[in-house]
Short mmCIF file of C-alpha atoms and ligand atoms in Angstrom, two decimals:
data_model
loop_
_atom_site.label_atom_id
_atom_site.label_comp_id
_atom_site.label_asym_id
_atom_site.label_seq_id
_atom_site.Cartn_x
_atom_site.Cartn_y
_atom_site.Cartn_z
CA MET A 131 15.56 -17.62 -46.16
CA SER A 132 16.09 -14.15 -46.79
CA LEU A 133 13.89 -11.78 -45.32
CA ASP A 134 13.85 -7.79 -45.89
CA ALA A 135 12.81 -5.64 -42.79
CA GLN A 136 9.32 -5.46 -43.29
CA ALA A 137 8.26 -8.91 -44.13
CA LEU A 138 10.27 -9.72 -40.59
CA SER A 139 8.43 -7.74 -38.64
CA GLU A 140 4.84 -8.45 -39.73
CA ARG A 141 6.01 -12.05 -38.89
CA LEU A 142 7.20 -10.99 -35.45
CA THR A 143 3.93 -9.10 -35.19
CA ARG A 144 1.76 -12.22 -35.90
CA LEU A 145 3.70 -14.39 -33.07
CA HIS A 146 2.91 -11.03 -30.60
CA LEU A 147 6.01 -10.69 -29.83
CA THR A 148 6.41 -6.98 -30.50
CA ALA A 149 9.54 -6.24 -27.63
CA ILE A 150 11.78 -8.34 -30.02
CA ARG A 151 9.90 -6.37 -33.03
CA ASP A 152 10.41 -3.08 -31.88
CA GLN A 153 13.77 -3.21 -31.17
CA LEU A 154 14.75 -6.03 -33.24
CA ASP A 155 18.00 -3.74 -34.62
CA SER A 156 19.81 -2.35 -31.40
CA LEU A 157 18.87 -6.08 -29.71
CA LEU A 158 21.19 -7.16 -33.09
CA ASP A 159 23.57 -4.76 -32.46
CA GLU A 160 23.80 -5.85 -28.61
CA ALA A 161 23.87 -9.15 -29.50
CA VAL A 162 26.85 -8.43 -32.11
CA ARG A 163 28.19 -6.09 -29.54
CA ARG A 164 28.39 -8.32 -26.90
CA GLU A 165 29.83 -11.25 -29.40
CA LEU A 166 26.76 -13.80 -28.50
CA ASN A 167 26.48 -17.08 -29.51
CA LEU A 168 23.17 -17.80 -31.55
CA ARG A 169 21.82 -19.58 -28.78
CA ASP A 170 22.79 -16.78 -26.53
CA ALA A 171 21.60 -14.36 -28.82
CA VAL A 172 18.45 -16.00 -28.63
CA ALA A 173 17.83 -15.79 -25.45
CA LEU A 174 18.94 -11.93 -25.39
CA LEU A 175 15.35 -11.44 -28.00
CA CYS A 176 13.61 -13.99 -25.62
CA GLU A 177 14.43 -12.02 -22.13
CA ARG A 178 13.56 -8.64 -23.62
CA GLU A 179 10.32 -9.93 -24.50
CA LEU A 180 9.39 -11.44 -21.25
CA ASP A 181 10.78 -8.28 -19.20
CA ARG A 182 7.60 -6.21 -21.97
CA ARG A 183 5.17 -8.32 -20.81
CA ASN A 184 5.38 -8.62 -17.23
CA GLU A 185 5.59 -4.48 -17.03
CA ARG A 186 2.63 -5.16 -19.33
CA ARG A 187 0.99 -7.09 -16.83
CA ILE A 188 2.26 -4.87 -14.12
CA THR A 189 0.64 -1.86 -15.68
CA MET A 190 -2.53 -3.49 -16.39
CA ALA A 191 -3.41 -5.40 -12.80
CA THR A 192 -2.05 -1.86 -10.95
CA LYS A 193 -5.07 -0.02 -13.01
CA ILE A 194 -7.29 -3.39 -12.67
CA ALA A 195 -6.76 -3.09 -8.39
CA HIS A 196 -7.74 0.74 -8.36
CA PHE A 197 -5.39 2.36 -6.10
CA PRO A 198 -6.10 5.84 -4.65
CA TYR A 199 -2.59 6.89 -4.96
CA LEU A 200 0.45 5.37 -6.06
CA ARG A 201 3.69 4.92 -3.15
CA ASP A 202 5.75 1.85 -2.68
CA LEU A 203 7.35 0.70 0.24
CA ASP A 204 11.09 2.09 -0.98
CA GLY A 205 8.92 5.64 -0.08
CA PHE A 206 8.43 4.93 3.57
CA ASP A 207 10.15 6.15 5.62
CA PHE A 208 10.64 3.29 8.51
CA ALA A 209 13.17 5.79 10.60
CA ALA A 210 9.85 8.13 11.03
CA GLN A 211 7.94 5.00 12.14
CA PRO A 212 9.93 2.78 14.77
CA SER A 213 6.85 0.45 16.07
CA LEU A 214 6.65 -0.47 12.94
CA ASP A 215 9.63 -3.15 11.56
CA LYS A 216 11.10 -2.95 8.99
CA LYS A 217 12.03 -6.50 8.67
CA GLN A 218 8.81 -7.74 8.72
CA VAL A 219 7.46 -5.62 6.21
CA ARG A 220 10.20 -6.58 3.82
CA GLU A 221 9.13 -10.39 4.61
CA LEU A 222 5.66 -9.82 4.26
CA ALA A 223 6.68 -7.99 0.78
CA ALA A 224 7.69 -11.05 -0.53
CA CYS A 225 4.63 -12.04 -0.35
CA ARG A 226 4.46 -15.80 0.88
CA TRP A 227 1.54 -14.85 3.01
CA VAL A 228 -0.58 -13.92 0.20
CA ALA A 229 0.16 -17.25 -1.37
CA ASN A 230 -0.94 -18.95 1.59
CA GLY A 231 -3.93 -17.01 1.61
CA ASP A 232 -3.35 -15.37 5.07
CA ALA A 233 -4.65 -11.90 6.32
CA LEU A 234 -3.34 -9.16 7.10
CA LEU A 235 -4.67 -6.31 10.05
CA LEU A 236 -2.61 -2.81 9.68
CA LEU A 237 -4.19 -0.93 13.16
CA GLY A 238 -3.31 2.62 14.10
CA PRO A 239 -4.48 6.04 14.80
CA PRO A 240 -4.86 8.48 11.47
CA GLY A 241 -1.62 9.27 9.31
CA VAL A 242 0.26 6.41 10.49
CA GLY A 243 0.81 4.84 6.97
CA LYS A 244 -1.55 2.42 6.98
CA THR A 245 -2.64 3.35 3.37
CA HIS A 246 0.68 3.97 2.22
CA LEU A 247 2.02 0.76 3.76
CA ALA A 248 -1.48 -1.44 2.16
CA ILE A 249 -0.93 -0.07 -1.51
CA GLY A 250 2.80 -0.78 -0.97
CA LEU A 251 2.42 -4.06 -0.03
CA GLY A 252 -0.66 -4.36 -2.48
CA LEU A 253 2.11 -2.76 -5.38
CA ALA A 254 4.26 -5.69 -4.49
CA ALA A 255 2.18 -8.48 -4.78
CA ILE A 256 1.32 -7.70 -8.18
CA GLY A 257 4.80 -7.26 -9.17
CA GLU A 258 4.68 -11.28 -7.81
CA GLY A 259 2.48 -12.52 -10.16
CA TYR A 260 -0.81 -12.11 -8.17
CA SER A 261 -4.02 -9.54 -8.44
CA VAL A 262 -4.87 -7.48 -6.61
CA LEU A 263 -7.99 -5.05 -5.84
CA PHE A 264 -8.44 -2.23 -3.24
CA VAL A 265 -11.41 -0.58 -1.33
CA THR A 266 -12.41 1.42 1.06
CA ALA A 267 -14.53 -0.72 3.66
CA PRO A 268 -17.52 2.50 2.92
CA ALA A 269 -17.41 1.38 -0.99
CA LEU A 270 -17.47 -1.96 -0.23
CA ALA A 271 -20.55 -2.23 2.09
CA ALA A 272 -21.86 0.02 0.15
CA SER A 273 -21.52 -1.92 -3.06
CA LEU A 274 -22.35 -5.18 -1.41
CA ALA A 275 -26.09 -3.61 -0.11
CA LYS A 276 -26.42 -1.96 -3.46
CA ALA A 277 -25.77 -5.51 -5.40
CA HIS A 278 -28.59 -7.70 -2.49
CA ALA A 279 -30.72 -4.89 -2.99
CA GLU A 280 -30.73 -5.29 -6.68
CA SER A 281 -30.74 -9.21 -6.17
CA ARG A 282 -26.76 -9.30 -7.73
CA LEU A 283 -24.98 -10.58 -4.37
CA GLU A 284 -23.82 -13.62 -5.80
CA GLU A 285 -22.35 -11.43 -8.98
CA ARG A 286 -20.29 -9.05 -6.46
CA LEU A 287 -19.43 -11.37 -4.14
CA GLY A 288 -17.59 -13.23 -6.57
CA PHE A 289 -16.17 -9.86 -8.04
CA PHE A 290 -14.99 -9.06 -4.55
CA THR A 291 -13.99 -12.78 -4.15
CA LYS A 292 -12.27 -13.48 -7.67
CA PRO A 293 -8.96 -11.26 -6.54
CA LYS A 294 -5.72 -12.73 -4.46
CA LEU A 295 -5.40 -10.17 -2.50
CA LEU A 296 -8.43 -7.52 -1.33
CA ILE A 297 -7.59 -4.95 0.24
CA VAL A 298 -10.41 -3.63 2.36
CA ASP A 299 -8.95 0.17 4.29
CA GLU A 300 -10.39 2.55 6.90
CA LEU A 301 -12.78 -0.18 8.67
CA GLY A 302 -14.15 1.63 11.55
CA TYR A 303 -14.21 5.03 10.08
CA LEU A 304 -17.85 4.46 9.68
CA PRO A 305 -19.92 2.18 10.90
CA PHE A 306 -21.46 -0.98 8.71
CA GLU A 307 -25.67 -0.73 8.91
CA PRO A 308 -26.50 -4.34 10.58
CA ASN A 309 -27.30 -5.28 6.73
CA ALA A 310 -23.37 -4.34 5.46
CA ALA A 311 -21.99 -6.54 8.66
CA HIS A 312 -23.47 -9.59 7.90
CA LEU A 313 -23.00 -9.13 3.78
CA PHE A 314 -19.25 -8.34 4.98
CA PHE A 315 -19.36 -11.77 7.17
CA GLN A 316 -20.43 -13.60 3.61
CA LEU A 317 -17.87 -12.17 1.76
CA VAL A 318 -14.95 -13.10 4.37
CA SER A 319 -16.63 -16.48 5.02
CA ARG A 320 -16.18 -16.76 0.58
CA ARG A 321 -12.21 -15.63 0.84
CA TYR A 322 -11.52 -17.95 4.07
CA GLU A 323 -8.44 -19.88 3.23
CA ARG A 324 -8.63 -18.58 -0.44
CA GLY A 325 -8.10 -15.76 -1.34
CA SER A 326 -6.29 -13.16 1.59
CA LEU A 327 -7.09 -9.91 2.86
CA LEU A 328 -5.30 -6.79 3.99
CA ILE A 329 -7.84 -4.24 6.45
CA THR A 330 -6.62 -1.32 7.58
CA SER A 331 -8.32 -0.10 10.99
CA ASN A 332 -8.25 2.52 13.34
CA ARG A 333 -10.24 0.42 16.05
CA SER A 334 -8.17 -2.52 17.61
CA VAL A 335 -9.73 -5.80 17.39
CA GLY A 336 -11.94 -5.89 20.35
CA GLU A 337 -13.29 -2.61 18.98
CA TRP A 338 -15.07 -4.45 16.18
CA GLY A 339 -18.04 -5.31 17.52
CA THR A 340 -19.16 -1.37 17.58
CA VAL A 341 -18.15 -1.09 14.14
CA PHE A 342 -20.04 -3.88 12.93
CA GLY A 343 -22.67 -2.98 15.43
CA ASP A 344 -22.92 -6.48 16.39
CA SER A 345 -20.86 -8.40 18.47
CA VAL A 346 -21.89 -11.97 17.01
CA VAL A 347 -20.96 -10.65 13.47
CA ALA A 348 -17.81 -9.50 14.60
CA THR A 349 -16.58 -12.19 16.41
CA ALA A 350 -17.72 -14.19 13.40
CA ILE A 351 -15.87 -12.31 11.41
CA LEU A 352 -12.52 -12.11 13.69
CA ASP A 353 -12.76 -15.77 14.25
CA ARG A 354 -11.85 -16.29 10.32
CA LEU A 355 -9.98 -13.58 9.58
CA LEU A 356 -7.21 -14.15 12.44
CA HIS A 357 -7.36 -17.79 12.61
CA HIS A 358 -3.92 -17.23 9.30
CA SER A 359 -3.52 -13.95 10.31
CA GLN A 360 -0.82 -11.35 10.98
CA VAL A 361 -1.55 -7.98 13.19
CA ILE A 362 0.43 -5.31 12.95
CA THR A 363 -0.76 -2.18 15.35
CA ILE A 364 1.08 0.98 13.98
CA ARG A 365 1.79 3.98 17.08
CA GLY A 366 2.81 7.68 16.97
CA ASP A 367 1.86 10.44 15.59
CA SER A 368 0.01 11.95 12.31
CA TYR A 369 2.80 11.49 9.24
CA ARG A 370 1.02 14.20 8.31
CA LEU A 371 0.64 16.63 11.07
CA ARG A 372 4.74 16.12 11.74
CA GLU A 373 5.85 18.81 9.17
CA LYS A 374 2.83 20.93 11.34
CA ARG A 375 4.89 19.71 14.94
CA ARG A 376 8.05 20.60 13.76
CA SER A 377 7.43 24.19 12.99
CA GLY A 378 5.29 24.08 16.40
CA LEU A 379 1.99 24.66 15.19
CA ILE A 380 0.70 22.11 17.29
CA LYS A 381 1.94 20.72 20.08
CA SER A 382 1.54 16.68 19.64
CA ALA A 383 -1.26 14.51 17.17
CA PRO A 384 -4.60 14.45 18.85
CA LEU A 385 -5.23 11.23 19.59
CA ALA A 386 -7.53 9.33 17.34
CA GLN A 387 -10.68 8.52 18.81
CA GLY A 388 -10.74 4.48 19.43
CA GLU A 389 -6.89 4.11 19.00
CA PRO A 390 -5.56 0.94 19.33
CA ALA A 391 -3.96 0.18 22.60
N1 LIG B 560 6.81 6.24 7.76
C1 LIG B 560 5.67 7.52 6.56
N2 LIG B 560 7.44 7.39 5.60
C2 LIG B 560 6.75 7.76 4.06
N3 LIG B 560 5.49 8.86 4.39
C3 LIG B 560 4.93 8.24 5.01
C4 LIG B 560 4.72 7.92 6.22
N4 LIG B 560 3.92 7.49 6.94
C5 LIG B 560 3.15 8.14 6.62
N5 LIG B 560 3.48 8.96 5.62
C6 LIG B 560 2.66 9.68 4.73
O1 LIG B 560 1.56 10.56 5.00
C7 LIG B 560 0.33 10.10 4.20
C8 LIG B 560 -0.56 9.94 5.16
O2 LIG B 560 -0.01 8.07 4.97
P1 LIG B 560 -1.85 7.05 4.92
O3 LIG B 560 -2.68 7.51 4.34
O4 LIG B 560 -0.41 5.68 4.60
O5 LIG B 560 -1.86 7.08 6.77
P2 LIG B 560 -3.17 6.13 7.59
O6 LIG B 560 -2.38 5.94 8.56
O7 LIG B 560 -4.05 5.62 6.07
O8 LIG B 560 -4.08 7.12 8.28
P3 LIG B 560 -5.96 7.29 8.10
O9 LIG B 560 -6.29 6.41 9.09
O10 LIG B 560 -6.13 9.25 8.39
O11 LIG B 560 -6.08 6.67 6.79
C9 LIG B 560 0.55 10.03 3.21
O12 LIG B 560 1.28 10.23 2.10
C10 LIG B 560 1.92 8.80 3.33
O13 LIG B 560 2.76 8.45 1.79
MG1 LIG B 561 -5.38 5.69 4.91
#
């Protein structure tokens, strides 16, 4: 059987083998150059197709995650943040905690890299094949409260329960309304032992009663979160203000209100 290039391209399209279709000539050249036998040549084609699919999946999953910006862990300057254990972060990037549905709390004052690390770990989770969604705590509270008011709470809780990893950023800068605290509790309950939560906060867990405006709800939330969890407390000065400190514009970073001890 001999197919002209056009017919072969159409068949590859029908089979959704678009990477092989688009790179066929160069892949065949490569197979000849490397003197691959037929089996290895087929393996090479499969590998390139799978690479393309993985790239597409990562691009799509990254869009769906709604990160505020993209930063990876390679871009994190661990030397500037001695309170962080680089090895622990590297282990977290392997995502066993996500596979297990564990929680991760990243605590620390403003500008120390909590959001950067959360995004980096989120991207690592996507790389490992997990679904991820990023949301700020105020946006999450507002979304749940709105859905509740519109009798769509079930659907919204389902939406936030679906991703294998939910990142909730900036818990503690704004206090929760009492109703929002109860809604957040429902979400944590649903996700408990099913999907992972990564929460960043400028408040120590001891202050979460104030954040949620209800110490009973805060205790119930923490009880579930801390059951299978890692808590990382980052200390130090804001990375944002580093340059200003260096130039002598300010002496040291102002202490955040409620900075975790
Ligand atoms: N150790 C670091 N290496 C490289 N960049 C860093 C580091 N720490 C922080 N940054 C950068 O500094 C900026 C502030 O960091 P980030 O937003 O992660 O802080 P944060 O702890 O989330 O602060 P906030 O509590 O105010 O939200 C970001 O642009 C981030 O990429
Ligand atoms: Mg942040």
